[in-house]
Amino acid sequence: MSIQETDAKVILTHPDNQNTSVTILKYGATVYSWKMDGEEQLWLSTGALLDGSKPVRGGIPLVFPVFGKDETDPQLSKLPQHGLARNSTWEFLGQTKANPPTIQFGLNKSIANPEMTKLWPEEFNLILTIELGAEFLKTAIEVENPSSFSFLKFNWLFHTYLKIADIEDTMVSNLAGMKVHDKVLKETFIDKHPVIQFQGEHDVVYEKVDDDRVVQVVRHGKPVHTVKRENLQDVVVWNPWIEKSKGMGDFQPKSGYKEMVCVEPGHVSDFIDLAPGKVWKAAQILSKDALKYQAIQ
Ligand code: BG6
């Protein structure tokens, strides 16, 4: 059996390799483990709560309909940081393809967290498709606006926590020359650094990055992670470093910042305004594809 379902989670195993699997918590439809040939690819805090009492600290939490804490929109600003998708229990819709094994989860207003739909009363239909390749993991999202008269305004982001060996000798490449919003400095500027290196808290939104720029996490000249995007214009790169980790109760161990970097493909530097009856689609594909040198502006 390549799919195991319990009340709380779904485990999908690759038919050609029992050591390649993905585990998804129904709460948040959060992928919290992805093993490629036995090797875990995602970082998960040892203090992460998997009981549905708070969003998972690690894996791939889903951010919708707002990234961060909005302060401008009268409705979206009522929602907590990163919205309601990661705090809602999604419905497991079953398998849609045998190989690569593919499954879907759904969320809409009627089953989403009622505390939050009270604050943001929009109608929406989300379908998350998870495809487990022998050497990749694709997570794709469809957002449908079921209204016949009003627009749906939202952000989307895959908050992907990648597992790494050591942040101090890890680089993130192919984001040079982008307009960035640095959330630590609270400044917007063009980042001319040829690669991203980490010496402290890093919380930066790289804006309007062409999909054909493949973002790579590189260590000792080898790609540790390769992140491809479909219709996701922005990339957030986040590492909380020492002080910020201390302030997060569920971030464990406190030295865990050394072993993770978030590369978060999303549409967050502006809002998507989806017309009535329309569907918006996007995806991220994680792999270890060979290093690809790209022109630096
Ligand atoms: C990142 C944000 O996407 O998520 C950071 O850019 C934020 O500012 C981080 O601290 C974690 O957010 P949370 O709500 O999961 O603690």
Coordinates of C-alpha atoms in Angstrom, one line a residue, residues 24 26-29 62 85 88-94 103-112 124-130 140-142:
I24 CA 1.2 15.2 5.7
K26 CA -4.3 17.0 8.0
Y27 CA -4.0 20.0 10.2
G28 CA -2.8 22.7 7.9
A29 CA -2.2 20.0 5.2
L62 CA 0.8 26.8 3.9
A85 CA -4.7 27.7 6.1
S88 CA -7.3 24.6 9.7
T89 CA -7.9 20.9 9.3
W90 CA -8.0 20.0 5.6
E91 CA -10.0 17.2 4.0
F92 CA -8.1 14.3 2.5
L93 CA -9.5 13.9 -1.0
G94 CA -7.6 10.8 -1.9
I103 CA -2.8 12.9 -3.6
Q104 CA -5.0 15.9 -2.9
F105 CA -6.3 17.8 0.1
G106 CA -9.1 20.4 0.1
L107 CA -10.1 23.4 2.2
N108 CA -13.0 25.7 2.0
K109 CA -14.8 28.2 4.2
S110 CA -17.3 25.6 5.6
I111 CA -14.6 23.4 7.1
A112 CA -11.9 26.0 7.8
F124 CA -12.8 30.2 -1.2
N125 CA -12.0 26.7 -2.4
L126 CA -8.4 25.4 -2.1
I127 CA -7.0 22.2 -3.6
L128 CA -3.5 21.1 -2.6
T129 CA -1.9 18.5 -4.9
I130 CA 1.1 16.6 -3.6
A140 CA 0.7 22.6 -6.2
I141 CA -2.2 24.8 -5.2
E142 CA -5.4 25.8 -6.8

